Amino acid sequence: MNRISKTVVGAAALGLFLTTAASAPALALTSAAPAAAAADGVDPQLLEAMAAELGTDTEGAQDVLRFQADSAATTDDVEAVAGDAYAGTWLDESTRTVYAAVTTDAAAAVAVDAGAVPVEVEHSLTDLEAIAAQIEASPVPDVIPSWWIDVEANDVVVDVVAGGDQVAADFVASLGVPADAVRLATGVETPETFATIRGGMSYLINNQSRCSVGFAVQGGFVTAGHCGVTGNSTTYGTFRGSSFPGNDYAWVATPNHTPVGQVMDYAGGTVAVKGSTQAAVGATVCRSGSTTGWFCGQIQGFNSTVRYAEGSVSGLIRTTVCAEPGDSGGSLLAGNQAQGVTSGGSGDCTSGGTTYFQPVNEILQTYGLRLLTS
């Protein structure tokens, strides 16, 4: 469906539109204090992140925060006075402009008085919200994963997955709403909830086999190489690197989820990862895995070589910690220091066994990854 055409009311008719003190004295009087306070006490890291996003410095980010505070007051003013003719506001932070969509000339004048640029549209925000509520109350087809109000386009956007165009169009037609008030956005991916990725938790590879997360790194997690090859999909992302045999390490990128520097202790809590200093032979270490949970033992040696059926792997940590299938890739910790990811071994967690681990620092160095700590 076509985006509705909108009319920005001319400056000759209604004056200047930038939200500055000169052009909107009433706004400056009501919002000067909140705007001045908007940048006070803001976390420096947040300001740096904002500056990077905006292509400016931290002073520029603070200026944007003050503009946001001003614009909130502008929005409140327009909405309160325009009433049913109000259709939403949006910002252009690069020019410090507030746009206000309205359905009447009188409301356009109100927008100018508040310091906003009026844009004349067909549908009020109340009308669009009613359409969204009607969709919510209807038997929505599975091909529609989401919908939202686009105040700039003055319509309700209905997201549609690939191949669902006709089903979605039929559904929208059945609503009996104005054709220009609803727009289909096709080929949309189905949203999913964001998972918090911690060491020891399970994940599936190609919806078939199961392994465990080793440690969270910037952008994903490290795990065992025998769990999957580069390009394999997982519950949380995609293998971006893998080496097995010879080595037994891999890393998975998780762009839609949040890795954190913690390991599950399978007792209802987590262990904070503080670093990756290598422990000594004889040190007590503990392993987290999705099959058997949390088990501990001692380091017996380093630079061990194991001849698996698939080939030899060398440079491993040998321990007395037990493990079972599905624990592969899981975390090995010495206190709060990351040691390695579970490779393989013998025995089980009933009778005991020997388990080998791929050192974590080698994985980080190989792929240029940064261990996440907390």
mmCIF file of C-alpha atoms in Angstrom:
data_model
loop_
_atom_site.group_PDB
_atom_site.id
_atom_site.type_symbol
_atom_site.label_atom_id
_atom_site.label_comp_id
_atom_site.label_asym_id
_atom_site.label_seq_id
_atom_site.Cartn_x
_atom_site.Cartn_y
_atom_site.Cartn_z
ATOM 1 C CA MET A 1 0.000 0.000 0.000
ATOM 2 C CA ASN A 2 1.216 3.496 -0.681
ATOM 3 C CA ARG A 3 2.471 5.750 2.078
ATOM 4 C CA ILE A 4 0.031 8.558 2.634
ATOM 5 C CA SER A 5 1.084 11.931 1.284
ATOM 6 C CA LYS A 6 1.615 14.544 3.991
ATOM 7 C CA THR A 7 1.777 18.298 3.793
ATOM 8 C CA VAL A 8 4.292 20.303 5.763
ATOM 9 C CA VAL A 9 2.587 23.637 6.374
ATOM 10 C CA GLY A 10 4.559 26.496 4.749
ATOM 11 C CA ALA A 11 6.718 28.890 6.712
ATOM 12 C CA ALA A 12 5.056 31.882 5.070
ATOM 13 C CA ALA A 13 1.736 30.895 6.579
ATOM 14 C CA LEU A 14 2.770 29.770 10.023
ATOM 15 C CA GLY A 15 6.257 31.087 10.762
ATOM 16 C CA LEU A 16 9.601 29.416 11.549
ATOM 17 C CA PHE A 17 9.691 25.891 12.883
ATOM 18 C CA LEU A 18 13.024 25.112 14.559
ATOM 19 C CA THR A 19 12.747 24.514 18.296
ATOM 20 C CA THR A 20 15.022 27.320 19.363
ATOM 21 C CA ALA A 21 14.535 29.934 22.030
ATOM 22 C CA ALA A 22 14.119 32.586 19.346
ATOM 23 C CA SER A 23 11.398 30.804 17.433
ATOM 24 C CA ALA A 24 9.528 29.282 20.379
ATOM 25 C CA PRO A 25 9.759 31.533 23.438
ATOM 26 C CA ALA A 26 6.806 29.861 25.164
ATOM 27 C CA LEU A 27 8.513 26.490 24.957
ATOM 28 C CA ALA A 28 11.772 27.900 26.259
ATOM 29 C CA LEU A 29 9.991 29.274 29.324
ATOM 30 C CA THR A 30 8.303 25.982 30.197
ATOM 31 C CA SER A 31 11.137 23.558 29.442
ATOM 32 C CA ALA A 32 14.412 25.393 30.102
ATOM 33 C CA ALA A 33 14.930 23.803 33.509
ATOM 34 C CA PRO A 34 14.168 20.201 32.423
ATOM 35 C CA ALA A 35 16.337 20.658 29.333
ATOM 36 C CA ALA A 36 19.265 21.962 31.373
ATOM 37 C CA ALA A 37 18.953 19.026 33.774
ATOM 38 C CA ALA A 38 18.580 16.424 31.015
ATOM 39 C CA ALA A 39 22.346 16.046 30.535
ATOM 40 C CA ASP A 40 23.299 16.264 34.224
ATOM 41 C CA GLY A 41 24.583 13.101 35.867
ATOM 42 C CA VAL A 42 24.264 10.988 32.713
ATOM 43 C CA ASP A 43 26.556 7.962 32.677
ATOM 44 C CA PRO A 44 29.730 8.815 30.691
ATOM 45 C CA GLN A 45 29.586 5.476 28.849
ATOM 46 C CA LEU A 46 26.048 6.240 27.698
ATOM 47 C CA LEU A 47 27.188 9.642 26.416
ATOM 48 C CA GLU A 48 30.092 8.020 24.568
ATOM 49 C CA ALA A 49 27.773 5.458 22.987
ATOM 50 C CA MET A 50 25.360 8.202 21.962
ATOM 51 C CA ALA A 51 28.205 10.257 20.506
ATOM 52 C CA ALA A 52 29.392 7.293 18.431
ATOM 53 C CA GLU A 53 25.862 6.714 17.112
ATOM 54 C CA LEU A 54 25.339 10.390 16.294
ATOM 55 C CA GLY A 55 28.786 10.999 14.840
ATOM 56 C CA THR A 56 29.558 13.740 17.356
ATOM 57 C CA ASP A 57 31.345 14.207 20.674
ATOM 58 C CA THR A 58 29.996 13.939 24.223
ATOM 59 C CA GLU A 59 29.080 17.638 24.259
ATOM 60 C CA GLY A 60 27.019 17.039 21.129
ATOM 61 C CA ALA A 61 25.366 14.057 22.829
ATOM 62 C CA GLN A 62 24.498 16.238 25.819
ATOM 63 C CA ASP A 63 22.996 18.814 23.487
ATOM 64 C CA VAL A 64 20.815 16.109 21.949
ATOM 65 C CA LEU A 65 19.638 15.072 25.414
ATOM 66 C CA ARG A 66 18.626 18.653 26.130
ATOM 67 C CA PHE A 67 16.805 18.780 22.799
ATOM 68 C CA GLN A 68 14.992 15.553 23.683
ATOM 69 C CA ALA A 69 13.810 17.124 26.932
ATOM 70 C CA ASP A 70 12.567 20.177 25.027
ATOM 71 C CA SER A 71 10.807 17.983 22.476
ATOM 72 C CA ALA A 72 8.979 16.046 25.202
ATOM 73 C CA ALA A 73 7.480 19.304 26.423
ATOM 74 C CA THR A 74 6.596 20.249 22.846
ATOM 75 C CA THR A 75 4.820 16.938 22.319
ATOM 76 C CA ASP A 76 2.851 17.349 25.541
ATOM 77 C CA ASP A 77 1.805 20.860 24.548
ATOM 78 C CA VAL A 78 0.631 19.878 21.053
ATOM 79 C CA GLU A 79 -1.208 16.769 22.201
ATOM 80 C CA ALA A 80 -2.953 18.568 25.051
ATOM 81 C CA VAL A 81 -4.281 21.426 22.914
ATOM 82 C CA ALA A 82 -4.821 19.678 19.548
ATOM 83 C CA GLY A 83 -6.914 16.915 21.104
ATOM 84 C CA ASP A 84 -8.554 14.611 18.541
ATOM 85 C CA ALA A 85 -6.666 16.368 15.719
ATOM 86 C CA TYR A 86 -3.312 15.193 17.091
ATOM 87 C CA ALA A 87 -1.575 12.449 15.045
ATOM 88 C CA GLY A 88 1.820 12.045 16.706
ATOM 89 C CA THR A 89 5.255 13.672 16.769
ATOM 90 C CA TRP A 90 8.754 12.688 15.682
ATOM 91 C CA LEU A 91 12.228 14.206 15.857
ATOM 92 C CA ASP A 92 14.992 15.157 13.463
ATOM 93 C CA GLU A 93 17.916 15.347 15.871
ATOM 94 C CA SER A 94 20.348 16.518 13.178
ATOM 95 C CA THR A 95 18.406 19.777 12.740
ATOM 96 C CA ARG A 96 16.881 19.855 16.252
ATOM 97 C CA THR A 97 13.397 19.844 14.741
ATOM 98 C CA VAL A 98 10.154 18.486 16.201
ATOM 99 C CA TYR A 99 7.503 17.507 13.657
ATOM 100 C CA ALA A 100 3.850 17.281 14.736
ATOM 101 C CA ALA A 101 1.282 15.476 12.609
ATOM 102 C CA VAL A 102 -2.180 17.055 12.786
ATOM 103 C CA THR A 103 -5.471 16.712 10.924
ATOM 104 C CA THR A 104 -6.762 20.338 11.046
ATOM 105 C CA ASP A 105 -5.504 23.819 10.326
ATOM 106 C CA ALA A 106 -6.298 24.861 13.882
ATOM 107 C CA ALA A 107 -4.114 22.066 15.247
ATOM 108 C CA ALA A 108 -1.337 23.120 12.873
ATOM 109 C CA ALA A 109 -1.377 26.575 14.441
ATOM 110 C CA VAL A 110 -1.157 24.948 17.861
ATOM 111 C CA ALA A 111 1.932 23.024 16.726
ATOM 112 C CA VAL A 112 3.636 26.206 15.603
ATOM 113 C CA ASP A 113 2.853 27.913 18.915
ATOM 114 C CA ALA A 114 4.500 24.971 20.708
ATOM 115 C CA GLY A 115 7.634 25.219 18.550
ATOM 116 C CA ALA A 116 6.992 22.285 16.199
ATOM 117 C CA VAL A 117 6.761 21.908 12.427
ATOM 118 C CA PRO A 118 3.146 20.948 11.601
ATOM 119 C CA VAL A 119 2.494 18.187 9.065
ATOM 120 C CA GLU A 120 -1.077 17.803 7.824
ATOM 121 C CA VAL A 121 -2.270 14.184 7.579
ATOM 122 C CA GLU A 122 -5.500 12.233 7.126
ATOM 123 C CA HIS A 123 -5.697 10.036 10.211
ATOM 124 C CA SER A 124 -5.511 11.044 13.849
ATOM 125 C CA LEU A 125 -3.455 9.052 16.321
ATOM 126 C CA THR A 126 -6.692 7.980 17.989
ATOM 127 C CA ASP A 127 -7.893 6.507 14.685
ATOM 128 C CA LEU A 128 -4.624 4.625 14.129
ATOM 129 C CA GLU A 129 -4.625 3.295 17.676
ATOM 130 C CA ALA A 130 -8.177 2.044 17.149
ATOM 131 C CA ILE A 131 -7.055 0.133 14.039
ATOM 132 C CA ALA A 132 -4.134 -1.400 15.952
ATOM 133 C CA ALA A 133 -6.527 -2.423 18.729
ATOM 134 C CA GLN A 134 -8.864 -3.970 16.157
ATOM 135 C CA ILE A 135 -5.984 -6.066 14.818
ATOM 136 C CA GLU A 136 -5.094 -7.086 18.368
ATOM 137 C CA ALA A 137 -8.649 -8.306 18.958
ATOM 138 C CA SER A 138 -8.801 -10.259 15.695
ATOM 139 C CA PRO A 139 -7.645 -13.800 14.839
ATOM 140 C CA VAL A 140 -4.322 -12.670 13.360
ATOM 141 C CA PRO A 141 -2.786 -15.095 10.796
ATOM 142 C CA ASP A 142 0.566 -16.674 11.648
ATOM 143 C CA VAL A 143 2.169 -14.869 8.694
ATOM 144 C CA ILE A 144 1.840 -11.595 10.635
ATOM 145 C CA PRO A 145 4.431 -11.524 13.460
ATOM 146 C CA SER A 146 3.973 -7.857 14.432
ATOM 147 C CA TRP A 147 2.330 -4.525 13.714
ATOM 148 C CA TRP A 148 3.024 -0.940 14.732
ATOM 149 C CA ILE A 149 1.953 2.679 14.215
ATOM 150 C CA ASP A 150 4.219 4.725 11.934
ATOM 151 C CA VAL A 151 3.382 8.331 12.816
ATOM 152 C CA GLU A 152 5.670 9.684 10.090
ATOM 153 C CA ALA A 153 3.786 7.750 7.396
ATOM 154 C CA ASN A 154 0.457 8.202 9.208
ATOM 155 C CA ASP A 155 -0.513 4.552 8.989
ATOM 156 C CA VAL A 156 -0.463 1.197 10.769
ATOM 157 C CA VAL A 157 2.312 -1.063 9.483
ATOM 158 C CA VAL A 158 1.511 -4.779 9.369
ATOM 159 C CA ASP A 159 4.686 -6.891 9.167
ATOM 160 C CA VAL A 160 4.438 -10.005 6.994
ATOM 161 C CA VAL A 161 6.844 -12.945 6.684
ATOM 162 C CA ALA A 162 8.016 -14.087 3.252
ATOM 163 C CA GLY A 163 5.277 -15.873 1.304
ATOM 164 C CA GLY A 164 2.449 -14.522 3.430
ATOM 165 C CA ASP A 165 1.498 -11.503 1.317
ATOM 166 C CA GLN A 166 -1.883 -12.705 0.088
ATOM 167 C CA VAL A 167 -2.996 -14.076 3.454
ATOM 168 C CA ALA A 168 -2.040 -10.809 5.122
ATOM 169 C CA ALA A 169 -3.759 -8.720 2.430
ATOM 170 C CA ASP A 170 -6.950 -10.732 2.836
ATOM 171 C CA PHE A 171 -6.803 -10.264 6.591
ATOM 172 C CA VAL A 172 -6.349 -6.501 6.318
ATOM 173 C CA ALA A 173 -9.222 -6.272 3.825
ATOM 174 C CA SER A 174 -11.466 -8.087 6.293
ATOM 175 C CA LEU A 175 -10.914 -5.351 8.878
ATOM 176 C CA GLY A 176 -12.927 -2.837 6.867
ATOM 177 C CA VAL A 177 -10.584 0.045 7.654
ATOM 178 C CA PRO A 178 -9.467 2.811 5.247
ATOM 179 C CA ALA A 179 -7.084 1.382 2.674
ATOM 180 C CA ASP A 180 -4.534 4.163 3.150
ATOM 181 C CA ALA A 181 -4.450 3.642 6.919
ATOM 182 C CA VAL A 182 -2.777 0.216 6.811
ATOM 183 C CA ARG A 183 0.431 -0.750 5.011
ATOM 184 C CA LEU A 184 1.955 -4.196 4.541
ATOM 185 C CA ALA A 185 5.703 -4.581 5.103
ATOM 186 C CA THR A 186 6.632 -7.875 3.467
ATOM 187 C CA GLY A 187 9.592 -10.211 3.869
ATOM 188 C CA VAL A 188 9.958 -9.453 7.582
ATOM 189 C CA GLU A 189 11.801 -11.890 9.880
ATOM 190 C CA THR A 190 9.865 -13.310 12.805
ATOM 191 C CA PRO A 191 10.972 -11.593 16.045
ATOM 192 C CA GLU A 192 12.204 -13.661 18.953
ATOM 193 C CA THR A 193 12.939 -12.963 22.593
ATOM 194 C CA PHE A 194 16.542 -12.114 23.408
ATOM 195 C CA ALA A 195 18.364 -14.707 25.473
ATOM 196 C CA THR A 196 21.046 -13.967 28.031
ATOM 197 C CA ILE A 197 23.983 -16.195 27.112
ATOM 198 C CA ARG A 198 25.873 -17.651 30.093
ATOM 199 C CA GLY A 199 28.511 -20.331 30.338
ATOM 200 C CA GLY A 200 27.203 -23.851 30.853
ATOM 201 C CA MET A 201 23.808 -23.329 29.245
ATOM 202 C CA SER A 202 22.672 -25.612 26.429
ATOM 203 C CA TYR A 203 22.297 -24.860 22.741
ATOM 204 C CA LEU A 204 21.282 -26.904 19.709
ATOM 205 C CA ILE A 205 23.279 -27.238 16.511
ATOM 206 C CA ASN A 206 21.166 -27.349 13.319
ATOM 207 C CA ASN A 207 18.213 -28.343 15.560
ATOM 208 C CA GLN A 208 19.811 -31.760 16.031
ATOM 209 C CA SER A 209 22.739 -32.251 18.413
ATOM 210 C CA ARG A 210 23.247 -30.438 21.734
ATOM 211 C CA CYS A 211 26.315 -28.841 23.310
ATOM 212 C CA SER A 212 27.051 -26.328 26.070
ATOM 213 C CA VAL A 213 28.213 -22.725 26.050
ATOM 214 C CA GLY A 214 31.801 -22.238 27.186
ATOM 215 C CA PHE A 215 32.319 -18.567 27.949
ATOM 216 C CA ALA A 216 30.710 -15.355 26.780
ATOM 217 C CA VAL A 217 32.856 -13.173 24.552
ATOM 218 C CA GLN A 218 32.179 -9.867 22.863
ATOM 219 C CA GLY A 219 29.581 -10.725 20.223
ATOM 220 C CA GLY A 220 28.960 -14.350 21.161
ATOM 221 C CA PHE A 221 30.483 -17.321 22.989
ATOM 222 C CA VAL A 222 33.277 -19.875 22.723
ATOM 223 C CA THR A 223 32.680 -23.590 22.754
ATOM 224 C CA ALA A 224 34.121 -26.887 21.484
ATOM 225 C CA GLY A 225 35.088 -27.280 17.835
ATOM 226 C CA HIS A 226 33.616 -30.751 17.541
ATOM 227 C CA CYS A 227 30.172 -29.285 18.309
ATOM 228 C CA GLY A 228 29.856 -27.686 14.867
ATOM 229 C CA VAL A 229 31.631 -26.388 11.791
ATOM 230 C CA THR A 230 31.783 -22.836 10.495
ATOM 231 C CA GLY A 231 28.384 -21.851 9.121
ATOM 232 C CA ASN A 232 26.330 -24.250 11.263
ATOM 233 C CA SER A 233 23.304 -22.635 12.889
ATOM 234 C CA THR A 234 22.616 -22.818 16.608
ATOM 235 C CA THR A 235 19.832 -21.853 18.982
ATOM 236 C CA TYR A 236 21.448 -18.460 19.483
ATOM 237 C CA GLY A 237 23.537 -17.755 16.407
ATOM 238 C CA THR A 238 26.013 -19.125 13.866
ATOM 239 C CA PHE A 239 29.430 -20.762 14.105
ATOM 240 C CA ARG A 240 31.917 -18.176 12.847
ATOM 241 C CA GLY A 241 34.994 -20.304 13.410
ATOM 242 C CA SER A 242 35.743 -23.932 14.286
ATOM 243 C CA SER A 243 38.794 -26.207 14.470
ATOM 244 C CA PHE A 244 38.634 -29.975 15.071
ATOM 245 C CA PRO A 245 40.564 -32.279 15.213
ATOM 246 C CA GLY A 246 44.054 -30.947 15.926
ATOM 247 C CA ASN A 247 42.351 -28.411 18.153
ATOM 248 C CA ASP A 248 38.898 -28.482 19.719
ATOM 249 C CA TYR A 249 37.675 -24.924 19.778
ATOM 250 C CA ALA A 250 35.025 -22.761 18.102
ATOM 251 C CA TRP A 251 33.125 -19.557 18.541
ATOM 252 C CA VAL A 252 29.507 -18.671 17.837
ATOM 253 C CA ALA A 253 28.285 -15.172 16.987
ATOM 254 C CA THR A 254 25.018 -14.228 18.706
ATOM 255 C CA PRO A 255 23.934 -10.867 17.200
ATOM 256 C CA ASN A 256 20.352 -11.098 18.506
ATOM 257 C CA HIS A 257 21.164 -12.161 22.063
ATOM 258 C CA THR A 258 23.122 -10.876 25.050
ATOM 259 C CA PRO A 259 26.240 -12.716 26.223
ATOM 260 C CA VAL A 260 27.293 -11.927 29.802
ATOM 261 C CA GLY A 261 30.401 -12.771 31.815
ATOM 262 C CA GLN A 262 28.788 -15.415 33.999
ATOM 263 C CA VAL A 263 28.653 -19.204 34.277
ATOM 264 C CA MET A 264 25.629 -21.166 35.487
ATOM 265 C CA ASP A 265 26.269 -23.137 38.686
ATOM 266 C CA TYR A 266 23.093 -25.266 38.255
ATOM 267 C CA ALA A 267 22.138 -24.547 41.852
ATOM 268 C CA GLY A 268 19.978 -21.564 40.998
ATOM 269 C CA GLY A 269 22.827 -19.092 40.709
ATOM 270 C CA THR A 270 25.752 -17.974 38.582
ATOM 271 C CA VAL A 271 29.478 -17.472 38.988
ATOM 272 C CA ALA A 272 30.929 -14.163 37.828
ATOM 273 C CA VAL A 273 33.856 -14.540 35.429
ATOM 274 C CA LYS A 274 36.686 -12.186 36.429
ATOM 275 C CA GLY A 275 39.452 -13.159 34.040
ATOM 276 C CA SER A 276 41.330 -16.076 32.471
ATOM 277 C CA THR A 277 44.497 -16.524 34.529
ATOM 278 C CA GLN A 278 45.725 -20.087 34.122
ATOM 279 C CA ALA A 279 45.599 -22.224 37.271
ATOM 280 C CA ALA A 280 48.365 -24.675 38.268
ATOM 281 C CA VAL A 281 48.509 -28.459 38.291
ATOM 282 C CA GLY A 282 46.716 -29.664 41.418
ATOM 283 C CA ALA A 283 44.318 -26.716 41.482
ATOM 284 C CA THR A 284 40.639 -27.451 42.104
ATOM 285 C CA VAL A 285 38.498 -26.576 39.114
ATOM 286 C CA CYS A 286 34.762 -26.829 38.416
ATOM 287 C CA ARG A 287 32.865 -27.490 35.201
ATOM 288 C CA SER A 288 29.398 -26.362 34.096
ATOM 289 C CA GLY A 289 27.503 -28.310 31.443
ATOM 290 C CA SER A 290 23.943 -28.737 30.261
ATOM 291 C CA THR A 291 23.788 -32.511 30.807
ATOM 292 C CA THR A 292 25.237 -33.008 34.276
ATOM 293 C CA GLY A 293 25.352 -29.472 35.660
ATOM 294 C CA TRP A 294 28.143 -28.502 38.045
ATOM 295 C CA PHE A 295 31.021 -30.839 38.959
ATOM 296 C CA CYS A 296 34.515 -30.249 40.326
ATOM 297 C CA GLY A 297 37.915 -31.973 40.394
ATOM 298 C CA GLN A 298 41.621 -31.182 39.990
ATOM 299 C CA ILE A 299 43.943 -30.286 37.159
ATOM 300 C CA GLN A 300 46.282 -33.193 36.425
ATOM 301 C CA GLY A 301 48.318 -31.735 33.604
ATOM 302 C CA PHE A 302 48.634 -29.432 30.595
ATOM 303 C CA ASN A 303 49.559 -29.944 26.934
ATOM 304 C CA SER A 304 47.831 -33.322 26.905
ATOM 305 C CA THR A 305 47.159 -35.096 23.617
ATOM 306 C CA VAL A 306 44.048 -37.237 23.116
ATOM 307 C CA ARG A 307 43.455 -39.589 20.185
ATOM 308 C CA TYR A 308 39.711 -39.375 19.506
ATOM 309 C CA ALA A 309 38.080 -41.515 16.826
ATOM 310 C CA GLU A 310 37.863 -38.375 14.645
ATOM 311 C CA GLY A 311 41.593 -37.587 15.103
ATOM 312 C CA SER A 312 44.106 -36.353 17.659
ATOM 313 C CA VAL A 313 43.746 -33.159 19.643
ATOM 314 C CA SER A 314 46.722 -31.728 21.500
ATOM 315 C CA GLY A 315 47.384 -28.918 23.973
ATOM 316 C CA LEU A 316 44.515 -29.933 26.270
ATOM 317 C CA ILE A 317 44.064 -29.589 30.033
ATOM 318 C CA ARG A 318 43.655 -32.999 31.721
ATOM 319 C CA THR A 319 41.424 -33.076 34.832
ATOM 320 C CA THR A 320 39.675 -35.429 37.244
ATOM 321 C CA VAL A 321 36.358 -33.624 36.616
ATOM 322 C CA CYS A 322 33.606 -35.827 35.232
ATOM 323 C CA ALA A 323 31.478 -35.028 32.166
ATOM 324 C CA GLU A 324 28.970 -36.659 29.848
ATOM 325 C CA PRO A 325 27.697 -36.152 26.270
ATOM 326 C CA GLY A 326 26.025 -32.761 25.911
ATOM 327 C CA ASP A 327 28.451 -31.174 28.380
ATOM 328 C CA SER A 328 30.813 -30.617 25.430
ATOM 329 C CA GLY A 329 31.865 -27.015 25.018
ATOM 330 C CA GLY A 330 30.930 -26.129 28.592
ATOM 331 C CA SER A 331 32.881 -23.950 31.010
ATOM 332 C CA LEU A 332 35.857 -24.895 33.204
ATOM 333 C CA LEU A 333 36.619 -22.429 36.019
ATOM 334 C CA ALA A 334 39.264 -22.095 38.709
ATOM 335 C CA GLY A 335 37.424 -19.895 41.179
ATOM 336 C CA ASN A 336 36.313 -17.002 39.016
ATOM 337 C CA GLN A 337 39.011 -17.479 36.351
ATOM 338 C CA ALA A 338 38.056 -19.037 33.011
ATOM 339 C CA GLN A 339 40.241 -22.043 32.160
ATOM 340 C CA GLY A 340 38.837 -23.877 29.160
ATOM 341 C CA VAL A 341 35.932 -25.479 27.323
ATOM 342 C CA THR A 342 34.976 -29.129 27.615
ATOM 343 C CA SER A 343 36.443 -31.315 24.877
ATOM 344 C CA GLY A 344 35.950 -34.995 25.811
ATOM 345 C CA GLY A 345 37.064 -37.761 28.103
ATOM 346 C CA SER A 346 36.159 -41.074 29.648
ATOM 347 C CA GLY A 347 33.876 -42.292 32.428
ATOM 348 C CA ASP A 348 30.762 -40.511 33.634
ATOM 349 C CA CYS A 349 29.429 -38.522 36.579
ATOM 350 C CA THR A 350 28.170 -41.622 38.387
ATOM 351 C CA SER A 351 31.423 -43.566 38.602
ATOM 352 C CA GLY A 352 33.811 -40.661 37.916
ATOM 353 C CA GLY A 353 36.068 -40.021 34.988
ATOM 354 C CA THR A 354 38.756 -38.041 33.228
ATOM 355 C CA THR A 355 37.874 -34.978 31.157
ATOM 356 C CA TYR A 356 39.993 -32.847 28.831
ATOM 357 C CA PHE A 357 39.534 -29.151 28.170
ATOM 358 C CA GLN A 358 40.660 -26.835 25.399
ATOM 359 C CA PRO A 359 42.423 -23.841 27.027
ATOM 360 C CA VAL A 360 40.275 -20.723 26.700
ATOM 361 C CA ASN A 361 43.140 -18.273 26.167
ATOM 362 C CA GLU A 362 44.174 -20.097 23.012
ATOM 363 C CA ILE A 363 40.637 -19.699 21.631
ATOM 364 C CA LEU A 364 40.568 -15.991 22.453
ATOM 365 C CA GLN A 365 43.949 -15.431 20.827
ATOM 366 C CA THR A 366 43.139 -17.464 17.714
ATOM 367 C CA TYR A 367 39.951 -15.568 16.884
ATOM 368 C CA GLY A 368 40.869 -12.207 18.393
ATOM 369 C CA LEU A 369 38.001 -12.382 20.883
ATOM 370 C CA ARG A 370 37.533 -10.525 24.160
ATOM 371 C CA LEU A 371 36.356 -12.492 27.187
ATOM 372 C CA LEU A 372 33.381 -10.877 28.919
ATOM 373 C CA THR A 373 33.729 -10.458 32.666
ATOM 374 C CA SER A 374 31.332 -9.283 35.350
#
